[in-house]
Amino acid sequence: MKVIETVITDTLETELAYSGLAAVVNGTEYIEPKYFWTFPSPMERQTNHQVYQGEEKIIVAIDLGTTHTAVSFTHAYPGSEIDVRTVNNSGNKMERTAGSGRGLQGSSNLFKIHINIEPKYDTTIQIPTIVAYEQYDLDSCGAEARERIGDDAYEVSKWFKLHLHPDSMKISDEPPAYDYNVDDSPAMEIPPLPWGATLTRVYADFMEYVFKGFRTFFQETTPNGVAIWNRLSSSIVIILTIPNGWDTRQQGFLKQAAREADIVQSEEDADLRIEFVTEGEASVHYVLGKVNHRTWLKKGTMFAVTDAGGSTVDSTLYVCKALEPKLELEEVCASECVQAGGVFVDRAIRALLTEKLSNSRFGDNESISDMVDKFERRTKRVFDGSQESLVIEFGGRRDNDREYGILQGKITLTGSEVGTTFDQVIKRSTDSCLKLLAGRKVKHLLLVGGFGESPYLRLRLKKEFGSKGTEVVTVEEPSKKAAAEGAVLWYTKQIVSARVARFTIGTNIIVPFIPANAEHFTRRNQAFIGP
């Protein structure tokens, strides 16, 4: 096996090109075949930065996703460049018990990469969106809470973002139906909240954990960080990313959760300091901050941005209105938001395995959960549709059931079986994009988001839209941080100048007079002849 070891810092100009290799960072293997992981050179960073002219402040963006959460921030200082940084958990130093009061414990931006076998899947920038309780008390959040799954002593809350989806999404965008539904229950049941815990409490506990971790990371990795924090903490701008399909009700809920998490002190403080941006708009700022848009973007160019995340796929269509003196974009039509994403694939593989192993001794809930976890962490991320078979490692050498394809703790699935878990999600994602692009000449579709890094999703989208003259483009850096980092850029750059409302609210002000209408007849003296 060929192994390469290198040390990378923020200031080291380097690029690692992976082809048929795997990156292992601090003992964790990250996988995604035949893609590049690029570390921008100082010159590239200079190009993407801008000089800040406002008052000194800390700006933090939190992308609280269904399965993972990312946090990006900048210390904006007059006359200095905007330098967006993303909180990372290399060395697992971020992941600490929430109940310990230490939160996320930050780390330096110096880390090692051992490269072997297959390429990148960088999870150091993401925190699992999971909260665990023990006897009604908060036990842990993030990676440590994930270890509590399956332990009867704890109640674990995951995918709790699905509880907050508005009725409009639940009705008009029903979750995909899968072939492997074994118990006539809804294809996408939302995991229940822990007994006795409200959704507000779960959100508040997790937001408090994340914010404490951000504070520690800022103080430990910023020169004079403690003094800067003490001086500016009461005026920190907090940006929360939300799906395109959310509205003011979800925004009000998140503000209440932020107050209960002591991130803001009052309703007035929340109104003053909390900002909201759609994941779609944040993503376009991220993408255009990572690529040289002047090589392909001209006045009048129309392009789409699709953010494929854990539970939603958000798509927005933009037209370039100006390049000078600054880049200016406008939305072309109302954005799209459908319930489709990585968690639906996970739910589908659970249903498939449950049916497949119904008569196996490994068909119990604990074994199935272990398989789903390993599938989500590895198999789902390497599947590109070309494999004849894939292996899910879930147990030890003594775990065997040859009749069901289980040998030494590994179960083998055919490529077609794995493909069925993606098919409906990809269809819904594709249909949403097709609806957005219908009848329009769109040259580029920029794909970001955690699920957007799926090789199979990328392949299917490129096949679908390439035949229609639309190029599907992905950024080289891990795009799971797209919404968080893009939200900070959104606050400082504001390149979108016009948006299209998803709904309009109003009433008729000139109603035709109908004599046969009793209500109209009682007001007949108010009738008039208009133009």
Coordinates of C-alpha atoms in Angstrom, one line a residue:
M1 CA 0.0 0.0 0.0
K2 CA 1.3 3.4 -0.9
V3 CA 1.1 5.9 1.9
I4 CA 1.9 9.6 1.8
E5 CA 2.1 11.8 4.8
T6 CA 2.2 15.5 4.8
V7 CA 1.5 18.4 7.2
I8 CA -0.7 21.2 6.0
T9 CA -1.2 24.6 7.5
D10 CA -3.3 27.6 6.6
T11 CA -0.3 29.3 4.9
L12 CA 1.0 26.3 3.0
E13 CA 0.4 26.6 -0.7
T14 CA -0.3 23.1 -1.9
E15 CA -2.8 21.0 -3.8
L16 CA -3.4 17.3 -3.3
A17 CA -4.8 15.5 -6.3
Y18 CA -6.4 12.2 -5.3
S19 CA -7.1 9.4 -7.9
G20 CA -8.0 6.0 -6.5
L21 CA -6.7 7.0 -3.0
A22 CA -8.3 7.5 0.4
A23 CA -7.5 10.3 2.9
V24 CA -7.3 9.4 6.6
V25 CA -7.3 12.5 8.9
N26 CA -6.6 11.8 12.5
G27 CA -7.6 8.2 12.2
T28 CA -10.8 8.9 10.2
E29 CA -11.1 7.7 6.6
Y30 CA -12.7 10.0 4.1
I31 CA -13.9 8.7 0.8
E32 CA -14.9 10.0 -2.6
P33 CA -13.5 8.5 -5.8
K34 CA -11.6 10.5 -8.4
Y35 CA -12.1 14.0 -7.1
F36 CA -9.7 16.8 -6.1
W37 CA -9.3 18.4 -2.8
T38 CA -7.7 21.8 -3.4
F39 CA -6.2 24.1 -0.8
P40 CA -6.3 27.7 -2.2
S41 CA -3.0 29.4 -2.7
P42 CA -2.4 32.8 -1.0
M43 CA -3.0 34.5 -4.4
E44 CA -6.4 32.7 -4.8
R45 CA -7.3 33.7 -1.3
Q46 CA -6.4 37.3 -2.0
T47 CA -8.7 37.3 -5.0
N48 CA -11.7 36.1 -3.0
H49 CA -11.2 38.5 -0.2
Q50 CA -12.5 42.1 0.1
V51 CA -11.6 45.1 2.3
Y52 CA -14.1 45.6 5.0
Q53 CA -15.2 49.2 5.7
G54 CA -17.8 48.8 8.4
E55 CA -17.5 48.8 12.2
E56 CA -15.6 46.1 13.9
K57 CA -17.7 43.0 14.6
I58 CA -17.8 39.2 14.8
I59 CA -20.0 37.6 12.2
V60 CA -21.0 33.9 12.7
A61 CA -23.1 31.7 10.5
I62 CA -24.7 28.4 11.6
D63 CA -25.9 25.9 9.1
L64 CA -27.9 23.6 11.3
G65 CA -28.6 20.7 9.0
T66 CA -30.7 17.6 9.3
T67 CA -27.7 15.3 9.8
H68 CA -24.7 17.6 10.3
T69 CA -24.1 21.2 11.3
A70 CA -21.3 23.6 10.1
V71 CA -20.2 26.9 11.6
S72 CA -18.3 29.6 9.8
F73 CA -17.3 33.1 11.0
T74 CA -15.2 36.2 10.4
H75 CA -13.7 38.9 12.6
A76 CA -14.5 41.9 10.5
Y77 CA -12.2 44.8 11.2
P78 CA -12.2 48.2 9.3
G79 CA -9.6 48.3 6.6
S80 CA -8.9 44.6 6.7
E81 CA -9.9 41.8 4.3
I82 CA -12.8 39.6 5.0
D83 CA -11.3 36.2 5.9
V84 CA -14.0 33.5 6.4
R85 CA -13.0 30.6 8.7
T86 CA -14.8 27.4 9.4
V87 CA -14.8 25.8 12.8
N88 CA -13.2 22.4 12.5
N89 CA -12.9 19.4 14.8
S90 CA -9.7 17.9 13.7
G91 CA -8.4 15.6 16.4
N92 CA -12.0 15.4 17.7
K93 CA -11.2 18.2 20.0
M94 CA -14.5 19.9 19.2
E95 CA -16.6 16.9 20.3
R96 CA -17.1 17.1 24.0
T97 CA -20.0 16.3 26.3
A98 CA -22.4 19.2 26.4
G99 CA -23.2 18.5 30.0
S100 CA -19.5 19.1 30.9
G101 CA -19.9 22.8 30.2
R102 CA -16.8 22.7 28.0
G103 CA -18.7 22.5 24.7
L104 CA -16.6 22.3 21.5
Q105 CA -13.0 22.6 22.5
G106 CA -11.5 24.1 19.3
S107 CA -8.2 23.2 17.7
S108 CA -5.5 24.6 15.6
N109 CA -5.7 24.6 11.8
L110 CA -2.6 22.4 11.6
F111 CA -3.4 18.8 10.9
K112 CA -2.0 15.7 9.2
I113 CA -3.3 13.8 6.3
H114 CA -2.3 10.1 5.7
I115 CA -3.3 9.1 2.2
N116 CA -4.1 5.5 1.3
I117 CA -6.4 3.6 -0.9
E118 CA -9.4 5.9 -1.7
P119 CA -10.0 9.7 -1.8
K120 CA -11.5 12.4 0.4
Y121 CA -14.6 12.8 2.5
D122 CA -13.8 15.6 4.9
T123 CA -16.0 15.5 7.9
T124 CA -13.8 17.6 10.3
I125 CA -15.8 20.7 9.5
Q126 CA -19.2 19.1 10.5
I127 CA -20.8 18.3 13.8
P128 CA -23.4 15.5 13.9
T129 CA -26.8 17.1 14.5
I130 CA -27.7 14.8 17.4
V131 CA -28.7 15.4 21.0
A132 CA -28.7 12.7 23.8
Y133 CA -30.6 12.8 27.1
E134 CA -30.3 10.7 30.2
Q135 CA -33.3 10.7 32.5
Y136 CA -34.7 13.9 31.0
D137 CA -31.3 15.7 31.5
L138 CA -29.0 16.7 28.7
D139 CA -26.2 14.3 28.3
S140 CA -24.3 15.1 25.2
C141 CA -24.4 16.5 21.7
G142 CA -22.6 15.9 18.4
A143 CA -20.3 12.9 17.9
E144 CA -20.5 11.8 21.5
A145 CA -24.3 11.8 21.3
R146 CA -24.1 9.6 18.2
E147 CA -22.3 7.0 20.3
R148 CA -25.5 6.8 22.5
I149 CA -27.7 5.6 19.7
G150 CA -28.8 2.1 20.5
D151 CA -28.1 2.5 24.2
D152 CA -31.3 2.0 26.2
A153 CA -30.0 4.2 29.0
Y154 CA -30.3 7.3 26.7
E155 CA -32.9 8.9 24.5
V156 CA -31.3 10.3 21.4
S157 CA -32.8 12.9 19.1
K158 CA -31.7 13.1 15.5
W159 CA -33.2 14.4 12.3
F160 CA -35.2 16.8 14.5
K161 CA -35.1 19.5 11.8
L162 CA -37.7 17.5 9.9
H163 CA -40.2 18.4 12.7
L164 CA -39.9 22.0 11.7
H165 CA -40.7 21.7 8.0
P166 CA -43.8 23.8 7.3
D167 CA -47.1 22.1 6.3
S168 CA -46.7 23.5 2.8
M169 CA -43.6 21.4 2.2
K170 CA -45.2 18.3 3.9
I171 CA -48.3 18.5 1.8
S172 CA -47.0 19.5 -1.6
D173 CA -43.6 17.8 -1.3
E174 CA -44.5 14.4 0.2
P175 CA -41.4 12.2 0.9
P176 CA -40.5 9.7 -1.8
A177 CA -42.1 6.3 -1.7
Y178 CA -39.7 3.4 -1.8
D179 CA -40.1 -0.2 -3.0
Y180 CA -38.8 -1.7 0.2
N181 CA -41.4 -0.5 2.7
V182 CA -42.1 -3.5 5.0
D183 CA -44.7 -2.4 7.5
D184 CA -47.1 -0.1 5.7
S185 CA -45.9 2.8 7.8
P186 CA -45.1 6.1 6.1
A187 CA -42.0 5.9 3.9
M188 CA -40.3 8.7 5.8
E189 CA -41.4 8.6 9.4
I190 CA -39.8 11.4 11.5
P191 CA -37.9 10.1 14.5
P192 CA -39.8 11.1 17.6
L193 CA -38.4 13.5 20.1
P194 CA -37.1 12.2 23.4
W195 CA -39.9 11.7 26.0
G196 CA -40.6 14.9 27.8
A197 CA -38.4 17.1 25.5
T198 CA -40.0 19.8 23.4
L199 CA -38.6 20.7 19.9
T200 CA -37.7 24.1 21.3
R201 CA -35.6 22.5 24.0
V202 CA -33.8 20.1 21.7
Y203 CA -32.9 23.0 19.3
A204 CA -31.9 25.2 22.2
D205 CA -29.6 22.6 23.8
F206 CA -27.9 21.9 20.5
M207 CA -27.6 25.6 19.6
E208 CA -26.0 26.3 23.0
Y209 CA -23.6 23.5 22.4
V210 CA -22.6 24.7 19.0
F211 CA -22.3 28.3 20.1
K212 CA -20.1 27.5 23.1
G213 CA -17.9 25.5 20.7
F214 CA -17.6 28.4 18.4
R215 CA -16.7 30.7 21.3
T216 CA -13.9 28.3 22.4
F217 CA -12.6 27.9 18.9
F218 CA -12.6 31.7 18.3
Q219 CA -10.8 32.4 21.5
E220 CA -8.1 29.7 21.1
T221 CA -7.4 30.3 17.4
T222 CA -7.6 34.1 17.1
P223 CA -4.7 36.2 18.3
N224 CA -5.9 38.1 21.4
G225 CA -9.1 36.1 20.9
V226 CA -10.3 36.3 24.5
A227 CA -10.1 40.1 24.7
I228 CA -11.7 40.5 21.3
W229 CA -14.5 38.2 22.3
N230 CA -15.1 40.0 25.6
R231 CA -15.3 43.3 23.7
L232 CA -17.6 42.3 20.9
S233 CA -19.6 39.3 22.2
S234 CA -22.7 41.3 23.0
S235 CA -23.0 42.6 19.4
I236 CA -22.1 39.4 17.4
V237 CA -24.1 39.1 14.2
I238 CA -25.7 35.6 14.1
I239 CA -26.7 34.3 10.7
L240 CA -28.9 31.2 10.5
T241 CA -29.4 29.4 7.2
I242 CA -32.8 28.0 6.4
P243 CA -34.3 25.9 3.5
N244 CA -35.8 27.9 0.6
G245 CA -39.3 26.5 1.7
W246 CA -39.2 27.8 5.2
D247 CA -41.1 31.0 6.2
T248 CA -41.5 33.5 9.1
R249 CA -42.9 30.8 11.4
Q250 CA -39.7 28.8 11.4
Q251 CA -37.7 32.0 11.7
G252 CA -39.7 33.0 14.8
F253 CA -39.1 29.5 16.3
L254 CA -35.3 29.7 15.8
K255 CA -35.2 33.1 17.5
Q256 CA -37.1 31.6 20.5
A257 CA -34.6 28.7 20.6
A258 CA -31.7 31.1 20.4
R259 CA -33.1 33.0 23.4
E260 CA -33.5 29.8 25.4
A261 CA -29.9 28.9 24.5
D262 CA -28.7 32.3 25.9
I263 CA -27.2 33.1 22.6
V264 CA -29.3 36.3 22.6
Q265 CA -30.8 37.9 25.7
S266 CA -34.2 39.1 24.7
E267 CA -36.7 39.3 21.8
E268 CA -35.4 42.7 20.9
D269 CA -31.8 41.5 21.0
A270 CA -32.8 38.6 18.7
D271 CA -34.5 41.0 16.2
L272 CA -31.4 43.1 16.2
R273 CA -28.7 40.5 15.9
I274 CA -30.1 37.4 14.2
E275 CA -30.2 37.3 10.4
F276 CA -31.7 34.7 8.1
V277 CA -30.6 33.7 4.6
T278 CA -31.9 30.8 2.5
E279 CA -29.5 27.9 1.9
G280 CA -29.8 28.6 -1.8
E281 CA -28.7 32.2 -1.6
A282 CA -25.9 31.4 0.8
S283 CA -24.7 28.7 -1.5
V284 CA -24.4 31.0 -4.5
H285 CA -22.2 33.3 -2.5
Y286 CA -20.0 30.3 -1.5
V287 CA -19.7 29.0 -5.1
L288 CA -18.9 32.4 -6.6
G289 CA -16.3 33.0 -3.8
K290 CA -14.6 29.7 -4.8
V291 CA -14.5 29.9 -8.6
N292 CA -13.2 32.5 -11.0
H293 CA -16.6 33.7 -12.2
R294 CA -15.2 36.1 -14.8
T295 CA -14.2 33.2 -17.0
W296 CA -17.8 32.2 -17.6
L297 CA -20.2 34.7 -16.1
K298 CA -21.3 37.6 -18.3
K299 CA -24.1 40.1 -18.1
G300 CA -27.3 38.3 -19.0
T301 CA -25.9 34.8 -18.2
M302 CA -28.4 32.6 -16.5
F303 CA -27.4 29.8 -14.1
A304 CA -28.8 27.7 -11.3
V305 CA -27.5 26.7 -7.9
T306 CA -28.7 23.5 -6.3
D307 CA -27.9 22.8 -2.6
A308 CA -28.5 19.1 -2.0
G309 CA -28.5 18.6 1.8
G310 CA -29.7 16.1 4.3
S311 CA -33.4 16.5 4.0
T312 CA -34.1 19.1 1.3
V313 CA -32.8 20.0 -2.1
D314 CA -32.9 23.8 -2.7
S315 CA -32.6 25.2 -6.2
T316 CA -32.5 28.8 -7.3
L317 CA -32.2 30.3 -10.7
Y318 CA -30.1 33.5 -11.2
V319 CA -29.3 36.0 -13.9
C320 CA -26.2 38.2 -13.9
K321 CA -27.2 41.8 -14.1
A322 CA -23.8 43.4 -13.7
L323 CA -20.1 42.6 -13.2
E324 CA -18.9 46.1 -12.5
P325 CA -18.4 47.9 -10.2
K326 CA -19.5 44.8 -8.4
L327 CA -21.1 41.5 -9.2
E328 CA -24.9 41.7 -9.1
L329 CA -27.4 38.9 -9.4
E330 CA -31.2 38.7 -9.5
E331 CA -33.5 35.7 -9.0
V332 CA -35.3 34.8 -12.2
C333 CA -38.3 33.0 -10.6
A334 CA -39.4 31.6 -7.2
S335 CA -36.9 29.1 -5.8
E336 CA -37.6 25.4 -5.5
C337 CA -37.4 23.3 -2.3
V338 CA -38.3 19.6 -2.2
Q339 CA -38.0 17.0 0.5
A340 CA -35.2 14.9 -0.9
G341 CA -31.7 14.3 0.4
G342 CA -29.3 12.0 2.2
V343 CA -31.6 11.0 5.0
F344 CA -34.1 9.6 2.5
V345 CA -31.4 7.3 1.1
D346 CA -30.6 6.2 4.6
R347 CA -34.3 5.5 5.3
A348 CA -34.5 3.5 2.1
I349 CA -31.5 1.3 2.9
R350 CA -32.9 0.6 6.3
A351 CA -36.2 -0.6 4.7
L352 CA -34.3 -2.7 2.2
L353 CA -32.1 -4.4 4.9
T354 CA -35.1 -4.9 7.2
E355 CA -36.9 -6.8 4.5
K356 CA -33.9 -8.6 3.2
L357 CA -32.9 -9.9 6.6
S358 CA -36.3 -10.4 8.1
N359 CA -35.6 -14.1 8.8
S360 CA -31.9 -13.7 9.6
R361 CA -30.5 -13.5 13.1
F362 CA -29.0 -10.2 12.0
G363 CA -32.4 -8.7 11.3
D364 CA -32.8 -7.2 14.7
N365 CA -33.0 -3.4 15.1
E366 CA -29.5 -3.0 16.6
S367 CA -27.8 -4.9 13.7
I368 CA -29.8 -3.1 11.1
S369 CA -28.8 0.3 12.7
D370 CA -25.2 -0.7 12.7
M371 CA -25.4 -1.5 9.0
V372 CA -27.2 1.7 8.2
D373 CA -24.6 3.7 10.1
K374 CA -21.7 2.1 8.1
F375 CA -23.7 2.5 4.9
E376 CA -24.1 6.2 5.5
R377 CA -20.5 6.8 6.5
R378 CA -18.9 4.8 3.6
T379 CA -20.9 2.9 1.1
K380 CA -23.3 5.7 0.2
R381 CA -20.4 8.0 -0.4
V382 CA -18.5 5.8 -2.8
F383 CA -21.4 4.5 -4.8
D384 CA -21.4 5.8 -8.4
G385 CA -23.6 3.3 -10.1
S386 CA -20.8 1.3 -11.7
Q387 CA -20.1 -1.2 -9.0
E388 CA -21.6 -4.7 -9.4
S389 CA -21.6 -5.2 -5.7
L390 CA -20.8 -3.3 -2.5
V391 CA -19.9 -4.4 1.0
I392 CA -21.2 -3.0 4.3
E393 CA -18.9 -3.8 7.2
F394 CA -20.9 -3.9 10.4
G395 CA -19.6 -6.6 12.7
G396 CA -16.8 -9.0 13.6
R397 CA -15.2 -12.1 12.1
R398 CA -17.6 -14.4 13.9
D399 CA -20.8 -12.7 12.5
N400 CA -21.8 -15.0 9.6
D401 CA -25.1 -15.9 7.8
R402 CA -24.1 -17.1 4.4
E403 CA -27.7 -17.6 3.3
Y404 CA -28.2 -13.9 3.5
G405 CA -24.8 -12.8 2.2
I406 CA -23.2 -12.1 5.5
L407 CA -19.6 -13.2 6.0
Q408 CA -17.2 -12.2 8.8
G409 CA -19.3 -9.2 9.8
K410 CA -19.8 -7.9 6.2
I411 CA -23.0 -8.0 4.1
T412 CA -22.8 -7.8 0.3
L413 CA -25.4 -5.9 -1.7
T414 CA -25.7 -5.7 -5.5
G415 CA -25.2 -2.4 -7.2
S416 CA -28.8 -2.5 -8.4
E417 CA -30.0 -2.9 -4.8
V418 CA -28.0 0.1 -3.6
G419 CA -29.2 2.1 -6.7
T420 CA -32.8 1.6 -5.7
T421 CA -32.2 3.6 -2.5
F422 CA -31.1 6.6 -4.5
D423 CA -33.5 6.4 -7.4
Q424 CA -36.6 8.2 -6.0
V425 CA -34.5 10.9 -4.2
I426 CA -32.6 11.6 -7.4
K427 CA -35.8 11.7 -9.4
R428 CA -37.4 14.2 -7.1
S429 CA -34.2 16.3 -7.2
T430 CA -34.1 16.2 -11.0
D431 CA -37.7 17.0 -11.4
S432 CA -37.3 20.0 -9.1
C433 CA -34.4 21.3 -11.2
L434 CA -36.3 20.6 -14.5
K435 CA -39.2 22.6 -13.2
L436 CA -36.9 25.5 -12.4
L437 CA -35.1 25.4 -15.8
A438 CA -38.1 24.7 -18.0
G439 CA -38.2 26.9 -21.1
R440 CA -35.0 28.7 -20.2
K441 CA -31.5 28.6 -21.6
V442 CA -29.4 27.8 -18.6
K443 CA -25.7 27.2 -19.2
H444 CA -24.5 26.1 -15.8
L445 CA -26.0 24.3 -12.8
L446 CA -23.7 24.7 -9.7
L447 CA -24.1 21.7 -7.3
V448 CA -23.2 22.0 -3.6
G449 CA -24.2 20.5 -0.3
G450 CA -23.3 17.3 1.6
F451 CA -25.6 15.1 -0.5
G452 CA -24.3 17.0 -3.5
E453 CA -20.9 15.3 -3.0
S454 CA -22.5 11.9 -3.9
P455 CA -20.8 10.6 -7.0
Y456 CA -24.0 8.9 -8.1
L457 CA -26.1 12.1 -7.8
R458 CA -23.5 14.0 -9.7
L459 CA -23.4 11.4 -12.4
R460 CA -27.2 11.3 -12.8
L461 CA -27.5 15.0 -12.9
K462 CA -24.8 15.4 -15.4
K463 CA -26.4 12.8 -17.6
E464 CA -29.8 14.4 -17.3
F465 CA -28.8 18.1 -17.9
G466 CA -25.8 17.6 -20.1
S467 CA -28.1 16.4 -22.9
K468 CA -30.0 19.6 -22.5
G469 CA -27.0 21.8 -22.8
T470 CA -26.6 22.6 -19.1
E471 CA -23.2 21.9 -17.6
V472 CA -23.3 20.6 -14.0
V473 CA -20.4 22.1 -12.1
T474 CA -19.1 21.2 -8.6
V475 CA -16.5 23.0 -6.5
E476 CA -13.2 21.2 -5.7
E477 CA -13.4 21.9 -1.9
P478 CA -15.7 20.0 0.3
S479 CA -19.1 21.7 -0.2
K480 CA -20.7 20.6 3.1
K481 CA -19.7 23.9 4.5
A482 CA -21.2 25.8 1.5
A483 CA -24.2 27.3 3.3
A484 CA -22.3 28.3 6.5
E485 CA -19.4 29.9 4.7
G486 CA -21.6 31.4 2.0
A487 CA -23.9 32.9 4.7
V488 CA -20.9 35.0 6.0
L489 CA -20.1 36.1 2.5
W490 CA -23.7 36.9 1.9
Y491 CA -23.7 39.3 4.9
T492 CA -20.6 41.1 3.7
K493 CA -21.1 41.1 -0.1
Q494 CA -24.8 41.0 -0.8
I495 CA -24.5 40.2 -4.5
V496 CA -28.2 39.3 -4.9
S497 CA -30.1 42.5 -5.5
A498 CA -33.6 41.2 -6.3
R499 CA -35.6 38.1 -5.2
V500 CA -38.8 36.5 -6.3
A501 CA -41.4 36.0 -3.6
R502 CA -42.6 32.4 -3.2
F503 CA -46.1 33.7 -2.1
T504 CA -48.1 36.9 -2.4
I505 CA -50.5 38.2 0.2
G506 CA -53.3 40.6 -0.6
T507 CA -57.0 41.1 -1.2
N508 CA -59.2 42.2 -4.1
I509 CA -59.8 46.0 -3.9
I510 CA -62.1 46.4 -6.9
V511 CA -64.7 43.6 -7.1
P512 CA -67.2 43.4 -10.0
F513 CA -70.7 44.2 -8.9
I514 CA -73.1 41.2 -9.2
P515 CA -76.7 42.2 -8.6
A516 CA -77.8 38.6 -7.8
N517 CA -75.3 38.5 -4.9
A518 CA -77.2 39.4 -1.8
E519 CA -74.2 41.0 -0.1
H520 CA -73.4 43.1 -3.2
F521 CA -77.1 44.1 -3.5
T522 CA -77.0 45.6 0.1
R523 CA -74.1 47.8 -1.0
R524 CA -75.5 48.7 -4.4
N525 CA -75.3 52.4 -3.7
Q526 CA -71.5 52.1 -3.5
A527 CA -71.3 50.6 -7.0
F528 CA -69.5 52.7 -9.7
I529 CA -68.4 52.4 -13.3
G530 CA -64.7 52.2 -13.6
P531 CA -62.2 52.2 -16.5

